[in-house]
Short mmCIF file of C-alpha atoms and ligand atoms in Angstrom, two decimals:
data_model
loop_
_atom_site.label_atom_id
_atom_site.label_comp_id
_atom_site.label_asym_id
_atom_site.label_seq_id
_atom_site.Cartn_x
_atom_site.Cartn_y
_atom_site.Cartn_z
CA MET A 1 69.64 6.99 45.73
CA PHE A 2 67.05 5.59 48.06
CA PHE A 3 66.55 8.58 50.21
CA GLY A 4 67.03 11.53 47.95
CA GLY A 5 67.09 14.79 49.75
CA ASN A 6 67.40 15.46 53.38
CA PRO A 7 64.12 16.41 54.98
CA PHE A 8 66.05 18.92 57.03
CA HIS A 9 68.02 20.26 54.14
CA GLY A 10 65.21 22.07 52.41
CA GLY A 11 67.41 24.99 51.57
CA MET A 12 66.01 26.89 54.48
CA PRO A 13 67.62 30.21 55.12
CA GLY A 14 67.46 31.58 58.60
CA GLY A 15 68.97 28.44 59.98
CA ILE A 16 70.46 28.97 63.34
CA PRO A 17 74.06 29.91 62.80
CA GLY A 18 75.95 27.97 65.45
CA GLY A 19 74.37 28.34 68.80
CA SER A 20 73.72 24.70 69.25
CA GLY A 21 75.95 24.50 72.25
CA ARG A 22 78.19 21.89 70.73
CA GLY A 23 81.34 23.23 72.27
CA ALA A 24 80.95 21.29 75.45
CA THR A 25 80.34 17.59 75.57
CA ARG A 26 77.48 16.92 77.90
CA SER A 27 77.30 13.64 79.72
CA ASP A 28 73.50 13.49 79.48
CA VAL A 29 73.52 13.61 75.72
CA ASP A 30 71.83 10.70 74.03
CA THR A 31 74.01 9.16 71.32
CA THR A 32 72.30 5.78 70.86
CA LYS A 33 68.74 6.58 69.85
CA LEU A 34 69.48 6.68 66.09
CA TYR A 35 71.29 3.33 66.26
CA GLU A 36 68.31 1.82 68.13
CA THR A 37 65.94 3.20 65.50
CA LEU A 38 67.79 1.27 62.82
CA GLY A 39 68.38 -1.70 65.12
CA VAL A 40 72.15 -1.71 64.66
CA ASP A 41 75.11 -1.64 67.04
CA LYS A 42 76.98 1.59 67.72
CA ASP A 43 79.99 0.28 65.82
CA ALA A 44 78.00 -0.98 62.83
CA SER A 45 79.65 -0.62 59.44
CA LYS A 46 78.25 1.65 56.76
CA LYS A 47 77.11 -1.43 54.90
CA ASP A 48 75.22 -2.80 57.91
CA ILE A 49 73.56 0.56 58.43
CA ARG A 50 72.48 0.66 54.83
CA LYS A 51 71.14 -2.91 54.96
CA ALA A 52 69.17 -2.24 58.13
CA TYR A 53 67.74 0.96 56.62
CA MET A 54 66.69 -0.77 53.39
CA LYS A 55 64.95 -3.54 55.28
CA LEU A 56 63.14 -1.21 57.67
CA SER A 57 62.14 1.33 55.01
CA ARG A 58 60.48 -1.43 53.01
CA THR A 59 58.34 -2.61 55.98
CA HIS A 60 57.53 0.82 57.27
CA HIS A 61 56.86 2.66 54.04
CA PRO A 62 53.57 4.51 54.27
CA ASP A 63 52.56 3.30 50.83
CA LYS A 64 52.71 -0.26 52.20
CA GLY A 65 50.64 0.54 55.19
CA GLY A 66 53.55 1.53 57.42
CA ASP A 67 53.46 4.26 60.01
CA GLU A 68 54.53 7.57 58.49
CA HIS A 69 56.16 8.88 61.66
CA LYS A 70 58.15 5.70 62.12
CA PHE A 71 59.23 5.85 58.50
CA LYS A 72 60.43 9.44 58.89
CA GLU A 73 62.41 8.45 61.96
CA ILE A 74 64.10 5.65 60.10
CA SER A 75 64.88 7.89 57.17
CA ALA A 76 66.31 10.62 59.34
CA ALA A 77 68.42 8.18 61.33
CA TYR A 78 69.83 6.78 58.12
CA GLU A 79 70.47 10.22 56.75
CA ILE A 80 72.68 11.02 59.70
CA LEU A 81 74.38 7.68 60.30
CA SER A 82 75.26 7.16 56.62
CA ASP A 83 77.21 10.42 56.55
CA ASP A 84 80.65 10.07 58.19
CA ASP A 85 80.81 13.66 59.37
CA LYS A 86 77.25 13.76 60.73
CA ARG A 87 77.70 10.38 62.37
CA ALA A 88 80.87 11.55 64.11
CA GLN A 89 79.05 14.67 65.30
CA TYR A 90 76.12 12.62 66.54
CA ASP A 91 78.38 10.18 68.41
CA LYS A 92 79.98 13.12 70.17
CA TYR A 93 77.18 15.55 70.79
CA GLY A 94 73.94 13.69 70.12
CA LEU A 95 71.29 15.34 67.95
CA ASP A 96 72.54 18.78 68.94
CA GLY A 97 75.64 17.98 66.97
CA VAL A 98 73.78 17.37 63.71
CA SER A 99 70.93 19.83 64.02
CA GLY A 100 72.95 22.99 64.09
CA ASP A 101 74.72 24.78 61.27
CA ASP A 102 73.90 22.81 58.21
CA VAL A 103 70.40 21.73 59.04
CA GLY A 104 67.57 24.20 58.76
CA ALA A 105 66.22 25.66 61.95
CA ALA A 106 62.76 24.21 61.69
CA GLY A 107 64.33 20.94 60.68
CA GLY A 108 66.52 21.02 63.71
CA GLU A 109 63.56 21.37 65.96
CA ASP A 110 61.68 18.66 64.13
CA LEU A 111 64.61 16.30 64.35
CA PHE A 112 64.65 16.66 68.09
CA SER A 113 60.98 16.40 68.68
CA MET A 114 60.85 13.52 66.21
CA PHE A 115 62.96 11.35 68.44
CA PHE A 116 62.16 12.75 71.83
CA GLY A 117 58.63 13.90 71.48
CA GLY A 118 57.46 17.49 71.07
CA GLY A 119 58.34 19.72 73.95
CA GLY A 120 60.06 16.84 75.76
CA ARG A 121 63.27 18.77 76.09
CA SER A 122 64.57 21.87 74.52
CA ARG A 123 67.80 22.03 72.67
CA ARG A 124 68.80 25.28 74.22
CA ASN A 125 67.51 27.33 77.06
CA SER A 126 68.45 30.67 75.66
CA GLY A 127 65.05 31.92 74.59
CA PRO A 128 63.73 32.34 71.07
CA ARG A 129 65.59 31.27 67.96
CA LYS A 130 67.86 33.78 66.34
CA GLY A 131 67.76 35.10 62.77
CA PRO A 132 70.81 35.19 60.52
CA SER A 133 73.71 37.41 61.49
CA VAL A 134 75.53 39.62 59.03
CA ASN A 135 79.27 40.14 58.80
CA HIS A 136 80.72 43.40 57.43
CA PRO A 137 84.46 43.58 56.76
CA MET A 138 85.93 46.83 58.12
CA LYS A 139 89.34 48.05 57.00
CA VAL A 140 91.26 49.61 59.88
CA SER A 141 94.65 51.35 59.67
CA LEU A 142 97.47 50.22 61.95
CA GLU A 143 97.43 53.67 63.55
CA ASP A 144 93.77 53.21 64.56
CA LEU A 145 94.49 49.71 65.87
CA TYR A 146 97.33 51.20 67.93
CA ASN A 147 95.42 54.18 69.31
CA GLY A 148 91.85 52.85 69.29
CA LYS A 149 89.05 54.64 67.48
CA THR A 150 85.31 55.08 67.36
CA VAL A 151 83.76 55.08 63.92
CA LYS A 152 80.17 55.96 63.17
CA LEU A 153 78.69 53.69 60.51
CA ALA A 154 75.22 53.80 59.01
CA VAL A 155 73.40 50.52 58.39
CA ASN A 156 70.02 49.84 56.78
CA ARG A 157 68.00 47.11 58.47
CA LYS A 158 64.63 45.58 57.75
CA VAL A 159 62.07 46.13 60.47
CA ILE A 160 58.69 44.36 60.69
CA GLN A 161 55.70 46.62 60.25
CA GLY A 162 52.47 45.61 61.98
CA THR A 163 51.73 42.08 63.17
CA PRO A 164 52.89 39.13 61.12
CA VAL A 165 50.23 36.56 60.10
CA GLU A 166 50.73 32.82 59.69
CA CYS A 167 51.48 31.74 56.12
CA THR A 168 48.46 30.05 54.55
CA ARG A 169 50.47 27.86 52.23
CA CYS A 170 52.79 26.14 54.69
CA LYS A 171 50.63 26.75 57.78
CA GLY A 172 53.51 28.44 59.54
CA GLN A 173 56.01 25.63 58.95
CA GLY A 174 58.15 27.59 56.49
CA ALA A 175 58.64 24.47 54.42
CA ILE A 176 56.64 22.04 52.31
CA VAL A 177 57.39 18.32 52.41
CA GLU A 178 56.90 16.31 49.26
CA VAL A 179 57.13 12.51 49.25
CA ARG A 180 57.46 10.97 45.80
CA GLN A 181 57.46 7.35 44.70
CA MET A 182 60.33 6.96 42.25
CA GLY A 183 59.87 3.22 41.60
CA PRO A 184 59.42 0.00 43.53
CA GLY A 185 60.88 0.60 46.99
CA MET A 186 62.35 3.89 45.79
CA ILE A 187 61.03 7.06 47.34
CA THR A 188 62.31 10.54 47.71
CA GLN A 189 61.29 12.85 50.42
CA MET A 190 62.07 16.45 49.74
CA GLN A 191 61.55 19.36 52.03
CA ARG A 192 61.69 22.62 50.23
CA GLN A 193 61.30 26.18 51.33
CA CYS A 194 57.82 27.60 51.14
CA ASP A 195 57.81 30.07 48.33
CA GLN A 196 54.87 32.08 49.62
CA CYS A 197 56.58 33.20 52.81
CA GLY A 198 60.20 32.63 51.84
CA GLY A 199 60.61 30.00 54.55
CA GLN A 200 59.59 32.28 57.42
CA GLY A 201 56.23 30.63 58.14
CA GLN A 202 54.87 34.13 58.62
CA GLN A 203 53.93 36.82 56.23
CA CYS A 204 54.50 40.42 57.04
CA THR A 205 55.55 43.70 55.60
CA PHE A 206 58.94 45.24 56.24
CA LYS A 207 60.23 48.75 56.16
CA SER A 208 63.82 49.81 55.92
CA GLU A 209 65.28 51.59 58.92
CA ARG A 210 68.54 53.51 58.92
CA LYS A 211 70.64 53.20 62.02
CA ILE A 212 73.88 54.84 63.01
CA LEU A 213 76.18 52.46 64.88
CA GLU A 214 79.14 53.60 66.94
CA VAL A 215 81.85 51.05 66.27
CA HIS A 216 84.54 51.01 68.93
CA VAL A 217 87.88 49.77 67.64
CA ASP A 218 89.78 48.84 70.82
CA LYS A 219 93.51 49.35 71.18
CA GLY A 220 95.43 46.28 70.01
CA MET A 221 92.63 44.70 67.99
CA CYS A 222 93.82 42.27 65.35
CA GLU A 223 92.90 41.12 61.85
CA GLY A 224 89.71 39.01 62.07
CA ASP A 225 88.51 40.45 65.39
CA LYS A 226 84.73 40.85 65.62
CA ILE A 227 82.83 43.86 66.88
CA THR A 228 79.27 42.68 67.53
CA PHE A 229 76.02 44.58 67.69
CA GLY A 230 73.63 42.03 69.15
CA GLY A 231 70.17 41.86 67.59
CA MET A 232 70.88 44.65 65.11
CA SER A 233 70.42 42.56 61.94
CA ASP A 234 67.14 42.37 59.98
CA GLU A 235 64.03 41.56 61.95
CA VAL A 236 62.61 38.09 61.24
CA PRO A 237 59.13 37.04 62.30
CA LYS A 238 59.00 34.83 65.41
CA MET A 239 62.76 35.07 65.84
CA GLU A 240 65.23 37.25 67.65
CA PRO A 241 67.06 39.36 65.08
CA GLY A 242 70.61 38.21 64.34
CA ASP A 243 73.72 40.24 65.03
CA ILE A 244 75.66 42.69 62.92
CA ASN A 245 79.36 41.90 63.16
CA PHE A 246 82.15 44.14 61.93
CA ILE A 247 85.20 42.09 61.12
CA VAL A 248 88.53 43.93 61.50
CA GLN A 249 90.75 43.89 58.45
CA GLU A 250 94.15 45.41 59.07
CA LYS A 251 95.32 47.77 56.37
CA GLU A 252 98.91 47.34 55.24
CA HIS A 253 101.26 49.91 56.72
CA GLU A 254 104.06 51.43 54.67
CA LEU A 255 106.65 51.25 57.48
CA PHE A 256 105.54 48.61 60.00
CA LYS A 257 104.73 44.96 59.73
CA ARG A 258 102.81 43.44 62.62
CA LYS A 259 102.72 40.03 64.25
CA GLY A 260 100.69 39.79 67.45
CA ALA A 261 101.66 42.78 69.55
CA ASP A 262 105.11 43.07 67.97
CA LEU A 263 106.11 45.41 65.17
CA LEU A 264 108.83 44.96 62.63
CA VAL A 265 110.51 47.70 60.63
CA VAL A 266 113.24 47.23 58.02
CA LYS A 267 116.18 49.62 58.03
CA GLU A 268 118.75 49.87 55.28
CA VAL A 269 122.13 51.18 56.40
CA SER A 270 125.26 51.86 54.42
CA LEU A 271 128.45 49.94 55.23
CA ASN A 272 129.72 53.18 56.72
CA GLN A 273 126.66 53.50 58.98
CA ALA A 274 126.82 49.82 59.84
CA LEU A 275 130.43 50.16 61.05
CA CYS A 276 130.62 53.77 62.25
CA GLY A 277 127.11 54.38 63.56
CA PHE A 278 123.82 55.99 62.49
CA THR A 279 120.92 58.18 63.61
CA TRP A 280 117.46 57.43 62.29
CA LYS A 281 114.25 59.35 62.78
CA ILE A 282 110.91 57.55 62.57
CA LYS A 283 107.30 58.53 63.32
CA HIS A 284 105.57 56.06 65.59
CA LEU A 285 101.93 55.04 65.23
CA ASP A 286 100.83 57.44 67.98
CA GLY A 287 102.57 60.38 66.30
CA ARG A 288 105.67 60.42 68.58
CA VAL A 289 108.93 60.92 66.76
CA LEU A 290 111.66 58.48 67.78
CA VAL A 291 115.31 59.11 67.00
CA ILE A 292 117.02 55.75 66.95
CA LYS A 293 120.76 56.29 67.57
CA SER A 294 123.37 53.57 67.57
CA ARG A 295 125.60 53.39 70.62
CA PRO A 296 129.29 54.24 70.17
CA GLY A 297 131.08 51.18 68.82
CA GLU A 298 127.84 49.33 67.96
CA VAL A 299 128.20 47.31 64.73
CA ILE A 300 125.34 46.32 62.42
CA LYS A 301 126.00 43.04 60.68
CA PRO A 302 124.58 41.82 57.36
CA GLU A 303 123.10 38.73 59.03
CA MET A 304 123.16 36.73 62.25
CA ASN A 305 126.23 34.56 62.52
CA THR A 306 124.22 31.33 62.63
CA LYS A 307 123.78 28.34 60.38
CA GLU A 308 120.28 29.55 59.37
CA ALA A 309 121.69 32.88 58.08
CA LEU A 310 118.93 34.77 59.95
CA PRO A 311 118.55 38.48 59.29
CA PHE A 312 120.28 40.70 61.80
CA VAL A 313 117.71 42.32 64.11
CA LYS A 314 117.76 44.62 67.12
CA VAL A 315 114.80 45.44 69.35
CA LEU A 316 113.24 48.46 71.01
CA PRO A 317 111.46 46.97 74.07
CA ASP A 318 107.85 47.99 74.69
CA GLU A 319 107.54 50.04 71.53
CA GLY A 320 105.21 47.54 69.83
CA MET A 321 101.40 47.48 69.71
CA PRO A 322 99.21 47.66 72.83
CA SER A 323 98.09 44.14 73.77
CA LYS A 324 94.51 43.32 73.08
CA GLY A 325 92.53 43.47 76.33
CA ASN A 326 95.52 44.86 78.18
CA PRO A 327 96.66 48.03 76.31
CA PHE A 328 99.14 48.97 79.03
CA VAL A 329 101.34 46.05 78.15
CA ARG A 330 102.89 46.64 74.78
CA GLY A 331 104.86 44.42 72.42
CA ASN A 332 108.32 45.15 71.10
CA MET A 333 109.56 46.89 67.99
CA TYR A 334 112.06 44.84 65.97
CA VAL A 335 114.40 46.54 63.55
CA MET A 336 115.69 44.31 60.77
CA PHE A 337 118.84 45.62 59.10
CA ARG A 338 119.99 45.43 55.54
CA VAL A 339 123.55 46.52 55.04
CA GLU A 340 124.17 48.19 51.68
CA PHE A 341 127.75 47.47 50.63
CA PRO A 342 129.59 49.67 48.09
CA ASP A 343 129.50 48.44 44.48
CA ASP A 344 132.53 47.34 42.47
CA ASN A 345 134.93 50.19 41.66
CA GLU A 346 133.06 52.54 44.02
CA LEU A 347 136.03 52.79 46.32
CA PRO A 348 139.10 54.60 44.88
CA SER A 349 142.38 52.80 45.45
CA ASN A 350 143.62 55.43 47.91
CA VAL A 351 140.47 54.90 50.01
CA ILE A 352 141.01 51.15 49.88
CA ASP A 353 144.58 51.64 51.10
CA GLN A 354 143.32 53.81 53.96
CA LEU A 355 140.62 51.33 54.88
CA ARG A 356 143.09 48.45 54.78
CA SER A 357 145.23 50.17 57.32
CA LEU A 358 142.25 51.30 59.46
CA LEU A 359 139.95 48.30 59.55
CA PRO A 360 140.85 45.34 61.76
CA GLU A 361 142.18 42.07 60.35
CA PRO A 362 143.49 43.14 56.91
CA ASP A 363 144.30 40.58 54.24
CA VAL A 364 147.66 38.90 54.63
CA PRO A 365 149.01 38.26 51.10
CA GLU A 366 149.70 34.61 50.32
CA GLU A 367 153.19 33.81 49.14
CA TYR A 368 153.44 32.02 45.78
CA ASP A 369 155.51 31.77 42.65
CA PRO A 370 153.35 33.00 39.68
CA ASP A 371 154.92 30.45 37.35
CA GLU A 372 153.97 27.57 39.66
CA VAL A 373 150.30 28.43 40.31
CA GLU A 374 147.19 29.60 38.42
CA VAL A 375 145.78 32.93 39.46
CA VAL A 376 142.00 33.18 38.86
CA HIS A 377 139.25 35.76 39.33
CA LEU A 378 135.56 35.42 40.32
CA ASN A 379 132.51 36.26 38.24
CA PRO A 380 129.08 37.28 39.56
CA ALA A 381 126.87 34.23 40.25
CA ASP A 382 123.51 33.05 41.51
CA LEU A 383 123.36 30.23 44.06
CA ARG A 384 120.27 28.87 42.32
CA SER A 385 122.58 27.75 39.50
CA PHE A 386 124.60 25.70 41.98
CA GLY A 387 124.55 22.06 40.92
CA LYS A 388 123.50 22.79 37.33
CA GLY A 389 127.03 23.02 35.95
CA GLY A 390 128.81 20.49 33.80
CA ALA A 391 127.74 18.71 30.58
CA ASN A 392 124.95 16.53 32.09
CA GLN A 393 122.07 18.88 31.47
CA SER A 394 119.78 20.11 28.71
CA SER A 395 121.79 22.16 26.25
CA ASN A 396 119.42 25.18 26.50
CA GLU A 397 120.01 25.60 30.19
CA ALA A 398 123.71 25.27 29.79
CA HIS A 399 123.66 27.95 27.16
CA ASP A 400 121.59 30.35 29.29
CA GLU A 401 123.89 30.00 32.22
CA ASP A 402 126.96 30.67 30.20
CA GLU A 403 125.38 33.89 29.00
CA ASP A 404 124.64 34.94 32.55
CA GLY A 405 128.20 34.23 33.39
CA GLY A 406 126.82 32.24 36.31
CA GLY A 407 128.35 29.17 37.78
CA ARG A 408 131.90 28.41 37.08
CA PRO A 409 134.71 30.88 37.54
CA VAL A 410 136.32 31.83 34.27
CA GLN A 411 139.99 31.18 34.32
CA CYS A 412 142.17 34.04 33.39
CA GLN A 413 145.89 34.12 33.39
CA GLN A 414 147.39 37.10 35.07
CA SER A 415 150.36 38.39 33.24
ZN1 ZN B 501 54.86 29.63 53.97
#
């Protein structure tokens, strides 16, 4: 590799997490400077870019009397334009797009001032750079997400003691650049973190400080929601401390499943309850006890009568979760039914006779001459075996299925 190591990839912690304002495309963003540096068109192929870089790096190499600053510019331009992702980011957002997340903070600044002159323009107007933020997962019960809750949590943070002094080794840069000649025309430029100051550019002593944070879980918060305490992370010299974020993790509930503001609860009913009605008492997430009572004549079906065989559901309007940001509007509570039918031989023949006369649409016996037809019975089966019958299959499978009694109905002559 001709340009081993990214001068801005020195493994610098404390890079600015996000914050590069890349969300919005600005019209004043420069997206041509890097192409001009390499002397290629904006739509140049990777090969052309590489060729141009090789040629320029040979003429401008400091070892051959070239200008070091110019050489660094060329190297940095190539580093970005030779990487598809970085090039795409640069084309869209300019240097802001490539000097954010994955490029060290100091590097990011250097990159900008490298091409636009120190102090020529600032990447962001929002004051000093920010240290790293910390995310803490926080498990929250569905009850607490429904009702809202304030939790007191203790955190330990590092606080700077006294005044930081500039690091003597890296002179406050936080990083040390090493240029090495690897062979004719082959150089590597490595930027690595200064080990004396740990990349901070400053040396100071820290003390640990214990802080109690009041974490407000708002009604209706969801999995992944962030509760932020700005500037509460460890103090870092010359930077604004990062944030402490608590990330909501919803605990599984034994009764309710949640999707958005809606709740789902599964109810098993017997065939009797499904046909003749039921009363069902449940405790809601706010402690209220609801008695769900079927209306007279209401029938619960095993599934929706559609091609998709959807589960049969009913709904309690406005008994779902409070909406996030608008707790007065609540979602709905869906009840999904499972109808438990009686097992074989569970109904005595006199009960069957009664049911036959009571239930609508009883079976009308077919007329046939037993000597003219074959009377057959059904065996239990699994639809997953459907299509695997017959002789055209591996013998093992066929054997297993026969043992299960799955698949084909066994013929049996009724006497
Ligand atoms: Zn240092």
